[in-house]
Amino acid sequence: MEVKLYNTLSRSKETFAPLVPNKAGMYVCGPTVYTYAHIGNLRSYIFADLLRRMLEYNGYEVTHVMNITDVGHLVSDADEGEDKLVEGAKREKKTPWEIAEFYTQDFMHSLEELNILPPTIVCKATDHIQEMLDFVKELYSRGFAYRIEGDGIYFDVSKLADYGKLSGQSLDELQAGARIEINEHKRHPADFALWKDAPPEHIMQWPSPWGPGYPGWHIECSTMSMKYLGKKIDIHTGGIDHVPIHHENEIAQSEALTGETWVNYWLHGEFLQVDGGKMSKSLNNFFTVSSLRERHFDPIAFRFMCLNAHYRTPLNFTWEGMSAAHTALQRLRQAYQQLPTSPDQPSPQLAAKFHKAINDDLNVPLALSYAWEAARSDEPGSKALLDQFDQVLGLNLNAAPLQQELPPELKALLEERNQARANKNWAQSDQLRDQLTSKGVTIKDSKDGTHWEYKPQ
């Protein structure tokens, strides 16, 4: 069955045709490890994980490469300001190396919590400085780059006739729409740093033909992807925010080096919004996997939430939505557990529908509806079918149903209410019930006992 992918470059769905039959090379832009990754960042990695799982479901041998940016990503994408790792080091009074190690480990743990498959290759920028220097020297020698004294080596975007093809902006449009140039020495506002000069006090620096310095952000991904996947790549993914600058610049420097198309399929995931707006620390809506845990949610419930929206559609995050996702996933797991194990073959019709959905540019919301259909079916083989579907969905359906926990103070109130009911102290029982309700605990009393559901506020 053919695989269709929406290619940002052509702005259309295309049939996937890998460079090597039955193999797929996939490069995923990794994190800049100067602080915690938030769940908006992590939505992009859930999307990339679904893409990889879908390709493997189709029999492809996938080489999944992800970088770790531990140097060179400046505060401003316009190549100005401080390195984010140095900024983080000053904030926490640690070395950049300690900052990078701590947040790399935290990020990898977050991937594990969300059941995201570990990449085939994880590559750190600081382990590939020489390869980046070789790349920059080659561009410089061919006339694609120039030096600004006291600043660094910049790529000259005017040397490429098709610069801007990913975002759809021409050089004239970029010139007209440019803000006041921060760096008046650049030949064009869109020119970007390949290598930055480092002042003596700069913590992260390496020797180069132009003096001590460090790599630009964009050169890292081009260098490492080519090292591990070759000079032509099947798929490159990232967040939609990477299109106009980071990925545009990756294309420019890579195709200047090779003289041919670098990536065949560009795929981008849309934003995760919070209460309909941007996620930011200043608005106090910057949530991490630890934030989910603190509110007593299994992170897999967040993965489930993401599966209910197409990767190219913005998704709005609310705690009410998170609670609904938690409940729905709990019900799906319970339905799975109640299905009988059977040697019978699963429904080929439902399997074909699921396969067609995931192959149509990862239509996972539709595929998930077929998982629900299997879970509610009394046909023999439905449990095996769900096992098959979960190879792509990654919801760990064979795990125990989610058990939501109450914070200790609410758990104590619930136990106190249960005791009041046992003592037939109905007035106290009602008072405690009202207290629990005001704190997000919905209680249902039945002949089988007291059942509750918690929606953190």
GROMACS .gro file of C-alpha atoms in nm:
model
  457
    1MET     CA    1   0.000   0.000   0.000
    2GLU     CA    2   0.151   0.336  -0.103
    3VAL     CA    3   0.240   0.600   0.154
    4LYS     CA    4   0.133   0.961   0.094
    5LEU     CA    5   0.314   1.246   0.274
    6TYR     CA    6   0.243   1.619   0.267
    7ASN     CA    7   0.563   1.784   0.147
    8THR     CA    8   0.603   2.141   0.272
    9LEU     CA    9   0.833   2.209  -0.024
   10SER     CA   10   0.575   2.125  -0.291
   11ARG     CA   11   0.275   2.214  -0.073
   12SER     CA   12   0.104   1.891  -0.175
   13LYS     CA   13   0.070   1.526  -0.085
   14GLU     CA   14   0.323   1.309  -0.262
   15THR     CA   15   0.374   0.935  -0.287
   16PHE     CA   16   0.674   0.837  -0.077
   17ALA     CA   17   0.953   0.694  -0.292
   18PRO     CA   18   1.266   0.632  -0.083
   19LEU     CA   19   1.618   0.676  -0.216
   20VAL     CA   20   1.693   0.311  -0.132
   21PRO     CA   21   1.415   0.052  -0.170
   22ASN     CA   22   1.267  -0.066   0.162
   23LYS     CA   23   1.479   0.180   0.360
   24ALA     CA   24   1.398   0.527   0.490
   25GLY     CA   25   1.638   0.790   0.625
   26MET     CA   26   1.475   1.039   0.858
   27TYR     CA   27   1.632   1.343   1.025
   28VAL     CA   28   1.449   1.506   1.315
   29CYS     CA   29   1.552   1.848   1.448
   30GLY     CA   30   1.633   1.786   1.812
   31PRO     CA   31   1.622   2.014   2.117
   32THR     CA   32   1.846   2.297   2.227
   33VAL     CA   33   1.928   2.168   2.573
   34TYR     CA   34   1.945   2.485   2.782
   35THR     CA   35   1.614   2.438   2.970
   36TYR     CA   36   1.327   2.192   3.003
   37ALA     CA   37   1.141   2.086   2.689
   38HIS     CA   38   0.773   2.181   2.717
   39ILE     CA   39   0.482   1.975   2.590
   40GLY     CA   40   0.451   2.203   2.285
   41ASN     CA   41   0.802   2.100   2.182
   42LEU     CA   42   0.720   1.739   2.260
   43ARG     CA   43   0.417   1.732   2.031
   44SER     CA   44   0.665   1.755   1.739
   45TYR     CA   45   0.848   1.447   1.864
   46ILE     CA   46   0.523   1.252   1.906
   47PHE     CA   47   0.446   1.337   1.541
   48ALA     CA   48   0.793   1.222   1.429
   49ASP     CA   49   0.750   0.903   1.632
   50LEU     CA   50   0.417   0.829   1.461
   51LEU     CA   51   0.583   0.887   1.124
   52ARG     CA   52   0.861   0.643   1.205
   53ARG     CA   53   0.617   0.383   1.342
   54MET     CA   54   0.399   0.415   1.031
   55LEU     CA   55   0.698   0.360   0.802
   56GLU     CA   56   0.807   0.057   1.003
   57TYR     CA   57   0.448  -0.074   0.992
   58ASN     CA   58   0.484  -0.059   0.614
   59GLY     CA   59   0.801  -0.268   0.628
   60TYR     CA   60   1.061   0.007   0.589
   61GLU     CA   61   1.390  -0.016   0.775
   62VAL     CA   62   1.411   0.334   0.925
   63THR     CA   63   1.731   0.512   1.022
   64HIS     CA   64   1.610   0.784   1.257
   65VAL     CA   65   1.870   1.053   1.335
   66MET     CA   66   1.813   1.328   1.592
   67ASN     CA   67   2.057   1.600   1.691
   68ILE     CA   68   2.119   1.759   2.029
   69THR     CA   69   2.203   2.130   2.001
   70ASP     CA   70   2.445   2.191   2.286
   71VAL     CA   71   2.620   2.497   2.135
   72GLY     CA   72   2.558   2.767   1.876
   73HIS     CA   73   2.185   2.842   1.909
   74LEU     CA   74   2.177   3.213   1.987
   75VAL     CA   75   1.892   3.385   2.167
   76SER     CA   76   1.795   3.557   1.841
   77ASP     CA   77   1.746   3.360   1.519
   78ALA     CA   78   1.903   3.664   1.349
   79ASP     CA   79   2.242   3.543   1.482
   80GLU     CA   80   2.256   3.801   1.757
   81GLY     CA   81   2.264   3.775   2.134
   82GLU     CA   82   2.411   3.516   2.363
   83ASP     CA   83   2.437   3.141   2.310
   84LYS     CA   84   2.140   2.980   2.485
   85LEU     CA   85   2.369   2.730   2.659
   86VAL     CA   86   2.583   3.012   2.798
   87GLU     CA   87   2.267   3.196   2.905
   88GLY     CA   88   2.147   2.882   3.085
   89ALA     CA   89   2.486   2.836   3.251
   90LYS     CA   90   2.477   3.188   3.392
   91ARG     CA   91   2.118   3.145   3.509
   92GLU     CA   92   2.194   2.827   3.702
   93LYS     CA   93   2.556   2.902   3.792
   94LYS     CA   94   2.684   2.589   3.618
   95THR     CA   95   2.907   2.521   3.320
   96PRO     CA   96   2.745   2.495   2.974
   97TRP     CA   97   2.854   2.130   2.968
   98GLU     CA   98   2.669   2.060   3.293
   99ILE     CA   99   2.361   2.243   3.164
  100ALA     CA  100   2.367   2.044   2.838
  101GLU     CA  101   2.407   1.709   3.014
  102PHE     CA  102   2.129   1.773   3.267
  103TYR     CA  103   1.870   1.891   3.013
  104THR     CA  104   1.966   1.625   2.758
  105GLN     CA  105   1.896   1.356   3.017
  106ASP     CA  106   1.568   1.523   3.113
  107PHE     CA  107   1.463   1.544   2.747
  108MET     CA  108   1.543   1.178   2.680
  109HIS     CA  109   1.345   1.082   2.991
  110SER     CA  110   1.049   1.284   2.859
  111LEU     CA  111   1.065   1.090   2.531
  112GLU     CA  112   1.059   0.766   2.727
  113GLU     CA  113   0.761   0.883   2.936
  114LEU     CA  114   0.568   0.954   2.615
  115ASN     CA  115   0.659   0.613   2.466
  116ILE     CA  116   0.857   0.775   2.185
  117LEU     CA  117   1.098   0.527   2.030
  118PRO     CA  118   1.463   0.619   2.088
  119PRO     CA  119   1.628   0.748   1.768
  120THR     CA  120   1.864   0.515   1.586
  121ILE     CA  121   2.134   0.780   1.624
  122VAL     CA  122   2.147   1.072   1.869
  123CYS     CA  123   2.426   1.315   1.777
  124LYS     CA  124   2.555   1.609   1.978
  125ALA     CA  125   2.674   1.924   1.805
  126THR     CA  126   2.986   1.950   2.022
  127ASP     CA  127   3.098   1.605   1.904
  128HIS     CA  128   3.102   1.721   1.540
  129ILE     CA  129   3.290   2.053   1.544
  130GLN     CA  130   3.557   1.939   1.295
  131GLU     CA  131   3.297   1.818   1.044
  132MET     CA  132   3.119   2.153   1.073
  133LEU     CA  133   3.445   2.343   1.017
  134ASP     CA  134   3.515   2.134   0.707
  135PHE     CA  135   3.167   2.217   0.577
  136VAL     CA  136   3.211   2.591   0.640
  137LYS     CA  137   3.559   2.596   0.483
  138GLU     CA  138   3.423   2.433   0.168
  139LEU     CA  139   3.141   2.686   0.137
  140TYR     CA  140   3.388   2.970   0.197
  141SER     CA  141   3.633   2.844  -0.063
  142ARG     CA  142   3.355   2.816  -0.323
  143GLY     CA  143   3.245   3.174  -0.271
  144PHE     CA  144   2.915   3.100  -0.096
  145ALA     CA  145   3.033   3.262   0.227
  146TYR     CA  146   3.214   3.576   0.336
  147ARG     CA  147   3.379   3.702   0.652
  148ILE     CA  148   3.275   3.996   0.868
  149GLU     CA  149   3.576   4.091   1.079
  150GLY     CA  150   3.513   4.058   1.450
  151ASP     CA  151   3.188   3.871   1.386
  152GLY     CA  152   3.217   3.553   1.183
  153ILE     CA  153   3.156   3.373   0.855
  154TYR     CA  154   2.820   3.436   0.688
  155PHE     CA  155   2.637   3.255   0.409
  156ASP     CA  156   2.554   3.479   0.112
  157VAL     CA  157   2.191   3.396   0.026
  158SER     CA  158   2.210   3.597  -0.300
  159LYS     CA  159   2.432   3.321  -0.442
  160LEU     CA  160   2.127   3.091  -0.463
  161ALA     CA  161   1.851   3.174  -0.709
  162ASP     CA  162   1.592   2.969  -0.523
  163TYR     CA  163   1.660   3.081  -0.166
  164GLY     CA  164   1.324   3.100   0.013
  165LYS     CA  165   1.163   2.811  -0.175
  166LEU     CA  166   1.055   2.627   0.142
  167SER     CA  167   0.873   2.924   0.294
  168GLY     CA  168   0.766   3.061  -0.043
  169GLN     CA  169   0.943   3.395   0.000
  170SER     CA  170   1.169   3.545  -0.265
  171LEU     CA  171   1.485   3.740  -0.185
  172ASP     CA  172   1.309   4.062  -0.293
  173GLU     CA  173   1.024   3.991  -0.051
  174LEU     CA  174   1.270   3.912   0.227
  175GLN     CA  175   1.454   4.238   0.154
  176ALA     CA  176   1.133   4.443   0.153
  177GLY     CA  177   0.998   4.280   0.466
  178ALA     CA  178   1.323   4.293   0.664
  179ARG     CA  179   1.333   4.474   0.994
  180ILE     CA  180   1.605   4.729   1.055
  181GLU     CA  181   1.922   4.532   1.004
  182ILE     CA  182   2.079   4.435   1.333
  183ASN     CA  183   2.407   4.370   1.158
  184GLU     CA  184   2.478   4.643   0.902
  185HIS     CA  185   2.778   4.455   0.768
  186LYS     CA  186   2.570   4.173   0.623
  187ARG     CA  187   2.524   4.184   0.246
  188HIS     CA  188   2.157   4.086   0.277
  189PRO     CA  189   1.930   4.081   0.585
  190ALA     CA  190   1.870   3.707   0.536
  191ASP     CA  191   2.243   3.617   0.534
  192PHE     CA  192   2.312   3.385   0.827
  193ALA     CA  193   2.608   3.282   1.040
  194LEU     CA  194   2.798   2.965   0.960
  195TRP     CA  195   3.070   3.026   1.219
  196LYS     CA  196   3.083   3.292   1.492
  197ASP     CA  197   3.393   3.453   1.636
  198ALA     CA  198   3.429   3.398   2.010
  199PRO     CA  199   3.560   3.670   2.242
  200PRO     CA  200   3.830   3.551   2.486
  201GLU     CA  201   3.583   3.522   2.774
  202HIS     CA  202   3.338   3.308   2.576
  203ILE     CA  203   3.311   2.971   2.752
  204MET     CA  204   3.244   2.752   2.445
  205GLN     CA  205   3.498   2.800   2.166
  206TRP     CA  206   3.717   2.600   1.927
  207PRO     CA  207   4.014   2.690   1.702
  208SER     CA  208   3.939   2.763   1.337
  209PRO     CA  209   4.118   2.917   1.034
  210TRP     CA  210   3.954   3.247   1.135
  211GLY     CA  211   4.044   3.231   1.502
  212PRO     CA  212   3.860   3.092   1.806
  213GLY     CA  213   3.487   3.054   1.755
  214TYR     CA  214   3.185   2.826   1.755
  215PRO     CA  215   2.941   2.697   1.490
  216GLY     CA  216   2.620   2.863   1.380
  217TRP     CA  217   2.297   2.685   1.465
  218HIS     CA  218   2.194   2.593   1.110
  219ILE     CA  219   2.524   2.435   1.004
  220GLU     CA  220   2.493   2.174   1.277
  221CYS     CA  221   2.189   1.997   1.133
  222SER     CA  222   2.323   1.994   0.776
  223THR     CA  223   2.657   1.853   0.887
  224MET     CA  224   2.528   1.580   1.113
  225SER     CA  225   2.244   1.470   0.885
  226MET     CA  226   2.489   1.428   0.595
  227LYS     CA  227   2.735   1.237   0.812
  228TYR     CA  228   2.478   0.977   0.915
  229LEU     CA  229   2.231   0.974   0.625
  230GLY     CA  230   2.438   1.081   0.323
  231LYS     CA  231   2.424   1.386   0.100
  232LYS     CA  232   2.066   1.313  -0.002
  233ILE     CA  233   1.796   1.247   0.260
  234ASP     CA  234   1.450   1.099   0.236
  235ILE     CA  235   1.270   1.289   0.514
  236HIS     CA  236   1.340   1.589   0.737
  237THR     CA  237   1.092   1.686   1.011
  238GLY     CA  238   1.050   1.965   1.263
  239GLY     CA  239   0.804   2.216   1.400
  240ILE     CA  240   0.628   2.458   1.166
  241ASP     CA  241   0.826   2.744   1.324
  242HIS     CA  242   1.145   2.603   1.169
  243VAL     CA  243   1.028   2.664   0.812
  244PRO     CA  244   1.112   3.032   0.743
  245ILE     CA  245   1.460   3.047   0.898
  246HIS     CA  246   1.621   2.729   1.028
  247HIS     CA  247   1.511   2.486   0.759
  248GLU     CA  248   1.536   2.746   0.483
  249ASN     CA  249   1.899   2.804   0.582
  250GLU     CA  250   1.973   2.434   0.612
  251ILE     CA  251   1.857   2.389   0.252
  252ALA     CA  252   2.066   2.682   0.129
  253GLN     CA  253   2.398   2.570   0.277
  254SER     CA  254   2.342   2.201   0.200
  255GLU     CA  255   2.244   2.248  -0.163
  256ALA     CA  256   2.525   2.500  -0.212
  257LEU     CA  257   2.763   2.225  -0.100
  258THR     CA  258   2.618   1.936  -0.301
  259GLY     CA  259   2.470   2.116  -0.600
  260GLU     CA  260   2.156   1.902  -0.589
  261THR     CA  261   1.831   1.852  -0.398
  262TRP     CA  262   1.918   1.770  -0.039
  263VAL     CA  263   1.588   1.651   0.119
  264ASN     CA  264   1.307   1.489  -0.078
  265TYR     CA  265   1.025   1.524   0.178
  266TRP     CA  266   0.988   1.806   0.431
  267LEU     CA  267   0.727   1.742   0.701
  268HIS     CA  268   0.628   1.994   0.968
  269GLY     CA  269   0.409   1.966   1.276
  270GLU     CA  270   0.176   2.246   1.386
  271PHE     CA  271   0.180   2.427   1.720
  272LEU     CA  272   0.033   2.318   2.049
  273GLN     CA  273  -0.164   2.611   2.186
  274VAL     CA  274  -0.264   2.667   2.548
  275ASP     CA  275  -0.614   2.798   2.614
  276GLY     CA  276  -0.615   2.919   2.254
  277GLY     CA  277  -0.295   3.121   2.284
  278LYS     CA  278   0.082   3.092   2.280
  279MET     CA  279   0.266   2.881   2.537
  280SER     CA  280   0.515   3.092   2.732
  281LYS     CA  281   0.678   3.116   3.072
  282SER     CA  282   0.559   3.475   3.119
  283LEU     CA  283   0.195   3.362   3.095
  284ASN     CA  284   0.260   3.081   3.343
  285ASN     CA  285   0.137   2.822   3.092
  286PHE     CA  286   0.471   2.656   3.020
  287PHE     CA  287   0.400   2.290   3.093
  288THR     CA  288   0.640   1.995   3.093
  289VAL     CA  289   0.600   1.621   3.136
  290SER     CA  290   0.669   1.680   3.505
  291SER     CA  291   0.373   1.922   3.509
  292LEU     CA  292   0.152   1.635   3.389
  293ARG     CA  293   0.285   1.409   3.662
  294GLU     CA  294   0.235   1.680   3.926
  295ARG     CA  295  -0.133   1.689   3.832
  296HIS     CA  296  -0.148   1.310   3.856
  297PHE     CA  297  -0.177   1.239   3.482
  298ASP     CA  298   0.003   0.958   3.304
  299PRO     CA  299   0.204   1.125   3.020
  300ILE     CA  300   0.066   0.864   2.778
  301ALA     CA  301  -0.268   1.045   2.815
  302PHE     CA  302  -0.101   1.352   2.660
  303ARG     CA  303   0.017   1.133   2.373
  304PHE     CA  304  -0.343   1.015   2.334
  305MET     CA  305  -0.458   1.378   2.324
  306CYS     CA  306  -0.210   1.451   2.043
  307LEU     CA  307  -0.333   1.149   1.844
  308ASN     CA  308  -0.681   1.302   1.829
  309ALA     CA  309  -0.561   1.590   1.608
  310HIS     CA  310  -0.381   1.567   1.273
  311TYR     CA  311  -0.016   1.671   1.300
  312ARG     CA  312  -0.073   1.960   1.056
  313THR     CA  313  -0.358   2.101   1.266
  314PRO     CA  314  -0.305   2.329   1.568
  315LEU     CA  315  -0.405   2.157   1.891
  316ASN     CA  316  -0.539   2.349   2.191
  317PHE     CA  317  -0.424   2.222   2.531
  318THR     CA  318  -0.642   2.266   2.839
  319TRP     CA  319  -0.645   2.075   3.166
  320GLU     CA  320  -1.009   1.986   3.099
  321GLY     CA  321  -0.902   1.837   2.767
  322MET     CA  322  -0.619   1.656   2.940
  323SER     CA  323  -0.865   1.504   3.187
  324ALA     CA  324  -1.094   1.395   2.903
  325ALA     CA  325  -0.798   1.234   2.724
  326HIS     CA  326  -0.701   1.054   3.044
  327THR     CA  327  -1.056   0.917   3.085
  328ALA     CA  328  -1.084   0.813   2.720
  329LEU     CA  329  -0.750   0.631   2.725
  330GLN     CA  330  -0.851   0.457   3.047
  331ARG     CA  331  -1.169   0.333   2.878
  332LEU     CA  332  -0.980   0.217   2.570
  333ARG     CA  333  -0.737   0.018   2.784
  334GLN     CA  334  -1.022  -0.130   2.987
  335ALA     CA  335  -1.203  -0.232   2.667
  336TYR     CA  336  -0.881  -0.392   2.541
  337GLN     CA  337  -0.835  -0.586   2.866
  338GLN     CA  338  -1.188  -0.723   2.845
  339LEU     CA  339  -1.148  -0.859   2.493
  340PRO     CA  340  -1.088  -1.234   2.481
  341THR     CA  341  -0.759  -1.367   2.348
  342SER     CA  342  -0.839  -1.564   2.035
  343PRO     CA  343  -0.642  -1.764   1.778
  344ASP     CA  344  -0.877  -1.638   1.506
  345GLN     CA  345  -0.750  -1.397   1.244
  346PRO     CA  346  -0.850  -1.034   1.298
  347SER     CA  347  -1.085  -0.852   1.061
  348PRO     CA  348  -0.900  -0.784   0.733
  349GLN     CA  349  -1.146  -0.505   0.648
  350LEU     CA  350  -1.077  -0.308   0.964
  351ALA     CA  351  -0.703  -0.371   0.933
  352ALA     CA  352  -0.712  -0.238   0.576
  353LYS     CA  353  -0.901   0.076   0.685
  354PHE     CA  354  -0.647   0.145   0.960
  355HIS     CA  355  -0.356   0.090   0.720
  356LYS     CA  356  -0.508   0.322   0.459
  357ALA     CA  357  -0.564   0.595   0.720
  358ILE     CA  358  -0.210   0.600   0.858
  359ASN     CA  359  -0.065   0.587   0.505
  360ASP     CA  360  -0.268   0.894   0.404
  361ASP     CA  361  -0.030   1.154   0.547
  362LEU     CA  362  -0.065   1.010   0.897
  363ASN     CA  363  -0.440   1.044   0.939
  364VAL     CA  364  -0.406   0.916   1.294
  365PRO     CA  365  -0.738   1.059   1.423
  366LEU     CA  366  -0.919   0.842   1.166
  367ALA     CA  367  -0.694   0.544   1.246
  368LEU     CA  368  -0.775   0.591   1.616
  369SER     CA  369  -1.146   0.564   1.537
  370TYR     CA  370  -1.079   0.218   1.391
  371ALA     CA  371  -0.901   0.124   1.714
  372TRP     CA  372  -1.215   0.218   1.905
  373GLU     CA  373  -1.420   0.013   1.659
  374ALA     CA  374  -1.201  -0.290   1.727
  375ALA     CA  375  -1.219  -0.232   2.103
  376ARG     CA  376  -1.601  -0.234   2.092
  377SER     CA  377  -1.621  -0.533   1.858
  378ASP     CA  378  -1.724  -0.880   1.965
  379GLU     CA  379  -1.550  -1.035   1.663
  380PRO     CA  380  -1.279  -1.292   1.744
  381GLY     CA  381  -0.930  -1.158   1.687
  382SER     CA  382  -1.011  -0.798   1.786
  383LYS     CA  383  -0.754  -0.802   2.066
  384ALA     CA  384  -0.480  -0.912   1.824
  385LEU     CA  385  -0.594  -0.637   1.587
  386LEU     CA  386  -0.553  -0.376   1.861
  387ASP     CA  387  -0.206  -0.511   1.935
  388GLN     CA  388  -0.127  -0.458   1.569
  389PHE     CA  389  -0.267  -0.104   1.566
  390ASP     CA  390  -0.076  -0.015   1.881
  391GLN     CA  391   0.252  -0.070   1.698
  392VAL     CA  392   0.174   0.267   1.540
  393LEU     CA  393  -0.034   0.438   1.808
  394GLY     CA  394   0.214   0.362   2.087
  395LEU     CA  395  -0.050   0.381   2.363
  396ASN     CA  396   0.065   0.070   2.552
  397LEU     CA  397  -0.286  -0.072   2.537
  398ASN     CA  398  -0.171  -0.395   2.701
  399ALA     CA  399  -0.065  -0.202   3.012
  400ALA     CA  400  -0.296  -0.186   3.311
  401PRO     CA  401  -0.577   0.071   3.288
  402LEU     CA  402  -0.464   0.413   3.405
  403GLN     CA  403  -0.503   0.460   3.777
  404GLN     CA  404  -0.545   0.825   3.860
  405GLU     CA  405  -0.415   0.926   4.201
  406LEU     CA  406  -0.546   1.190   4.435
  407PRO     CA  407  -0.315   1.437   4.605
  408PRO     CA  408  -0.264   1.333   4.973
  409GLU     CA  409  -0.489   1.606   5.116
  410LEU     CA  410  -0.780   1.509   4.887
  411LYS     CA  411  -0.724   1.141   4.953
  412ALA     CA  412  -0.753   1.213   5.327
  413LEU     CA  413  -1.082   1.400   5.272
  414LEU     CA  414  -1.220   1.110   5.068
  415GLU     CA  415  -1.127   0.860   5.338
  416GLU     CA  416  -1.287   1.085   5.599
  417ARG     CA  417  -1.607   1.097   5.391
  418ASN     CA  418  -1.610   0.720   5.350
  419GLN     CA  419  -1.586   0.687   5.727
  420ALA     CA  420  -1.869   0.938   5.774
  421ARG     CA  421  -2.087   0.733   5.539
  422ALA     CA  422  -2.000   0.415   5.726
  423ASN     CA  423  -2.108   0.589   6.048
  424LYS     CA  424  -2.425   0.712   5.871
  425ASN     CA  425  -2.327   1.070   5.948
  426TRP     CA  426  -2.496   1.203   5.636
  427ALA     CA  427  -2.454   1.572   5.718
  428GLN     CA  428  -2.075   1.538   5.752
  429SER     CA  429  -2.068   1.315   5.443
  430ASP     CA  430  -2.247   1.581   5.237
  431GLN     CA  431  -2.022   1.856   5.370
  432LEU     CA  432  -1.709   1.660   5.275
  433ARG     CA  433  -1.857   1.579   4.936
  434ASP     CA  434  -1.906   1.953   4.870
  435GLN     CA  435  -1.546   2.020   4.973
  436LEU     CA  436  -1.418   1.752   4.735
  437THR     CA  437  -1.639   1.876   4.451
  438SER     CA  438  -1.502   2.230   4.491
  439LYS     CA  439  -1.151   2.089   4.450
  440GLY     CA  440  -1.228   1.896   4.129
  441VAL     CA  441  -1.328   1.552   4.267
  442THR     CA  442  -1.656   1.423   4.123
  443ILE     CA  443  -1.809   1.152   4.343
  444LYS     CA  444  -2.066   0.888   4.250
  445ASP     CA  445  -2.211   0.665   4.522
  446SER     CA  446  -2.358   0.332   4.419
  447LYS     CA  447  -2.442  -0.005   4.569
  448ASP     CA  448  -2.092  -0.117   4.460
  449GLY     CA  449  -1.927   0.158   4.663
  450THR     CA  450  -1.798   0.510   4.601
  451HIS     CA  451  -1.639   0.596   4.267
  452TRP     CA  452  -1.460   0.921   4.196
  453GLU     CA  453  -1.300   1.112   3.910
  454TYR     CA  454  -1.043   1.387   3.957
  455LYS     CA  455  -1.007   1.689   3.730
  456PRO     CA  456  -0.717   1.900   3.862
  457GLN     CA  457  -0.798   2.270   3.874
   0.00000   0.00000   0.00000
